[in-house]
PDB file of C-alpha atoms in Angstrom:
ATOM      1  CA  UNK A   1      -8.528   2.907  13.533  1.00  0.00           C
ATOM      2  CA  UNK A   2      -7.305   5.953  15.636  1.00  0.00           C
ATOM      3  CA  UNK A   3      -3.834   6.916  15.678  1.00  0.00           C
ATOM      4  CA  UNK A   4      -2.424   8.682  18.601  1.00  0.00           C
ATOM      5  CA  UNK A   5      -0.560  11.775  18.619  1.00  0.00           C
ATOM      6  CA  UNK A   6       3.396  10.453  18.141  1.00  0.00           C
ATOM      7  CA  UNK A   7       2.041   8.330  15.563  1.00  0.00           C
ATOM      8  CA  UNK A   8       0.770  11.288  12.967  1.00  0.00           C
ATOM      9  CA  UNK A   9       4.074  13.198  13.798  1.00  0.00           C
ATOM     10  CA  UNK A  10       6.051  10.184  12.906  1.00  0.00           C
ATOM     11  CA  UNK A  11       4.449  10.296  10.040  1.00  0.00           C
ATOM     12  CA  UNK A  12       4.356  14.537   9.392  1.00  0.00           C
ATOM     13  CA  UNK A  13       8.126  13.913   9.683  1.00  0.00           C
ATOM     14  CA  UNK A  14       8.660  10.899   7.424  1.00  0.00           C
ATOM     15  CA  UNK A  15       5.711  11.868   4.612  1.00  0.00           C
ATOM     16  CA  UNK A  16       8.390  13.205   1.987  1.00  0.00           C
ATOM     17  CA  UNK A  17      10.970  10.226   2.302  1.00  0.00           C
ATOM     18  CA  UNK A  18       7.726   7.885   2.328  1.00  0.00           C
ATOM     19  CA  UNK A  19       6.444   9.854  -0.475  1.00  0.00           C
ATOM     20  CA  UNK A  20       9.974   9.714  -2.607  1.00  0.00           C
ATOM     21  CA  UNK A  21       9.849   6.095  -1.511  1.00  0.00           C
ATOM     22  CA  UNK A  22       6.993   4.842  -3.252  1.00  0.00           C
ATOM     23  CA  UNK A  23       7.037   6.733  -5.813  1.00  0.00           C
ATOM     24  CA  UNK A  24      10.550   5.437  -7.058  1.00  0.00           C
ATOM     25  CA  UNK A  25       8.999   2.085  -6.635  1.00  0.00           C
ATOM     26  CA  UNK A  26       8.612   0.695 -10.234  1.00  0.00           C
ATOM     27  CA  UNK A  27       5.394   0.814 -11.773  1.00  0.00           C
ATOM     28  CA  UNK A  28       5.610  -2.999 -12.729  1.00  0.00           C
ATOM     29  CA  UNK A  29       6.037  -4.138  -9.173  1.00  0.00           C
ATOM     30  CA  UNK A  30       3.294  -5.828  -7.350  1.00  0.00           C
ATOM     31  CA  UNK A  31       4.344  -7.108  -4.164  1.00  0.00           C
ATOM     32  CA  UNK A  32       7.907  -7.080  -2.593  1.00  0.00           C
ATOM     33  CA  UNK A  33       9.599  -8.349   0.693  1.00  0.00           C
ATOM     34  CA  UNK A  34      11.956  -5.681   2.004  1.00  0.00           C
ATOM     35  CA  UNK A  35      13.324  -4.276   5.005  1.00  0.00           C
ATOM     36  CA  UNK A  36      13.951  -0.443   4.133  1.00  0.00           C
ATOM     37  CA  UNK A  37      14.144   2.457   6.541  1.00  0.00           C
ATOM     38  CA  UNK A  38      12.247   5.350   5.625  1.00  0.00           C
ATOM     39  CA  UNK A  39      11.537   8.188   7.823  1.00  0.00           C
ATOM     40  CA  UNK A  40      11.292   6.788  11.200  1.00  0.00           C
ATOM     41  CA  UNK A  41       9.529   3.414   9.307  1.00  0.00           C
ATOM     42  CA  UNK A  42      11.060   0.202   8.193  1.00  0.00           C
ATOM     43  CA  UNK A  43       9.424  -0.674   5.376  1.00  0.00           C
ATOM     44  CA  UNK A  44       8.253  -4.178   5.140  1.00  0.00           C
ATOM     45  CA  UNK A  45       5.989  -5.320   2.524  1.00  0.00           C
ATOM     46  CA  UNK A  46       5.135  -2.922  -0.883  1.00  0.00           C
ATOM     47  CA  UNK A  47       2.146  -3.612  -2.150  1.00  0.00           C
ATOM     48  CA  UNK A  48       0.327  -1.693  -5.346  1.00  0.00           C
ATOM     49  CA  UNK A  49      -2.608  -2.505  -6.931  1.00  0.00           C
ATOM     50  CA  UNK A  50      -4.479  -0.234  -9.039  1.00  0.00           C
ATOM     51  CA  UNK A  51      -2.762   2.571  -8.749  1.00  0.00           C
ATOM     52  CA  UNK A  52      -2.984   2.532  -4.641  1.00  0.00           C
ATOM     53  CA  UNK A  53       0.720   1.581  -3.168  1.00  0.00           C
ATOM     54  CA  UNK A  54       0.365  -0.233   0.299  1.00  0.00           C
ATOM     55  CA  UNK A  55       3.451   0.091   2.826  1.00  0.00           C
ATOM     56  CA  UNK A  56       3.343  -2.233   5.468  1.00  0.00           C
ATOM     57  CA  UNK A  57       5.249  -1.138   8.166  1.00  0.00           C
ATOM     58  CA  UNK A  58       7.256  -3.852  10.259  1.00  0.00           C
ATOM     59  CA  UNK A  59       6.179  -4.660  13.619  1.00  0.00           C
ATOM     60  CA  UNK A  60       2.848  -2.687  13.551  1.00  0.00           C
ATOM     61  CA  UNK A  61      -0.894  -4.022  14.063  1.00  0.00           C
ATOM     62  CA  UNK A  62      -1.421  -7.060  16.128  1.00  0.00           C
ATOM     63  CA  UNK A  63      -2.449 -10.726  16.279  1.00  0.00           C
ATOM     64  CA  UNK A  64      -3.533 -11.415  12.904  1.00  0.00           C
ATOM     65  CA  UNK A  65      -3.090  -8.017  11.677  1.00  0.00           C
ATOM     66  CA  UNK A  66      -0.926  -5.779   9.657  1.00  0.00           C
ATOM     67  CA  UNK A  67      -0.919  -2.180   9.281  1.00  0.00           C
ATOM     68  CA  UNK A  68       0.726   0.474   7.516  1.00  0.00           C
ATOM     69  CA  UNK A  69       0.431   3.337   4.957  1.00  0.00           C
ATOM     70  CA  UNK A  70      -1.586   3.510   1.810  1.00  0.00           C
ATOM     71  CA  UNK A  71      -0.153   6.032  -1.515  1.00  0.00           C
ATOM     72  CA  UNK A  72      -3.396   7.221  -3.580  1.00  0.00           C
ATOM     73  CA  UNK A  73      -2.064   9.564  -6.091  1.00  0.00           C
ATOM     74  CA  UNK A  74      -5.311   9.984  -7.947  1.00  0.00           C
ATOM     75  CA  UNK A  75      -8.946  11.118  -6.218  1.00  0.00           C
ATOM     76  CA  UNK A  76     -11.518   8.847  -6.271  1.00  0.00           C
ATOM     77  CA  UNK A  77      -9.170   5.795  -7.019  1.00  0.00           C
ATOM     78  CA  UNK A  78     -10.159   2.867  -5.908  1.00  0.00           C
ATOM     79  CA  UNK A  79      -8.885   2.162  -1.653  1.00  0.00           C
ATOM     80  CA  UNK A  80      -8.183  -1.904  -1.269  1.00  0.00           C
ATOM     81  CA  UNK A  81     -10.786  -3.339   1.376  1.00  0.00           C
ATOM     82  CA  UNK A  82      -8.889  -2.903   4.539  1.00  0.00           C
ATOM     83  CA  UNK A  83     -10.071  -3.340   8.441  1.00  0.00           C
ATOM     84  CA  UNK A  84      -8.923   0.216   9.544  1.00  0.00           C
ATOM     85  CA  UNK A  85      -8.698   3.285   7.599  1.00  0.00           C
ATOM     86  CA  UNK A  86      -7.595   6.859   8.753  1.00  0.00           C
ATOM     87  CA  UNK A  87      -7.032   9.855   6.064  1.00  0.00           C
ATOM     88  CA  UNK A  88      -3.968  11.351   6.800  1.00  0.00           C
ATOM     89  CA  UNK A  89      -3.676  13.773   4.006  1.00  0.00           C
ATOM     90  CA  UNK A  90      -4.568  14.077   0.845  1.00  0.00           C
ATOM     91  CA  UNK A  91      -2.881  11.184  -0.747  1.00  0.00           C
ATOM     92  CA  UNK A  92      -2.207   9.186   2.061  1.00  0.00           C
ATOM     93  CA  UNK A  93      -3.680   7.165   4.766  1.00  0.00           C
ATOM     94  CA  UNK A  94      -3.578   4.514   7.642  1.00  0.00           C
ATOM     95  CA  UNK A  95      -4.478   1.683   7.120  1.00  0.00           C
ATOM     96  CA  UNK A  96      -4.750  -1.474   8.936  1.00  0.00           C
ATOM     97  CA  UNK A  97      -5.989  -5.720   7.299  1.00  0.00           C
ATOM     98  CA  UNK A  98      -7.143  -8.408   9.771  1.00  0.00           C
ATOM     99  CA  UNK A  99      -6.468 -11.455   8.672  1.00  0.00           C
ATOM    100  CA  UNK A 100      -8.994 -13.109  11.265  1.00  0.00           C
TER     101      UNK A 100
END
């Protein structure tokens, strides 16, 4: 996956509300529904598994795809199998799941 330009500044502006974001996210939470505006994102899926917390961003990817933002706090942790991945910094990345 290659993001263009407007897409990593969105991002450079939003990291620290994305970053405060997930991590007030309880730690028991696996998946929630939501609609939240963070940044210049509206949050709408949270997903966490093993450490890694998924943010699906509403209205991105395609047909049969979602895509978003993945938290790693930890190096070396395991990444979730997704279609599309794009290292950001050094805890987070784009990411992208086709569901075809």
């Amino acid at each position: 996956m290659a993001l263009d330009v407007p897409m990593k500044a969105a991002f450079l502006v939003s990291e620290p509300a994305l970053t405060r974001y997930v991590e007030s996210v309880p730690g028991e939470k696996r998946w929630e529904s939501t609609r939240d505006h963070v940044g210049l994102f509206t949050v709408s899926h949270v997903f966490r598994q093993d450490g890694v917390t998924e943010l699906v961003i509403a209205g991105s990817g395609g047909f049969l795809e979602e895509c978003g933002f993945a938290y790693v706090p930890q190096r070396g942790a395991w990444l979730p199998d997704f279609s599309g991945v794009d290292r950001l910094t050094d805890r987070w990345y784009a990411v992208c799941t086709d569901f075809d």
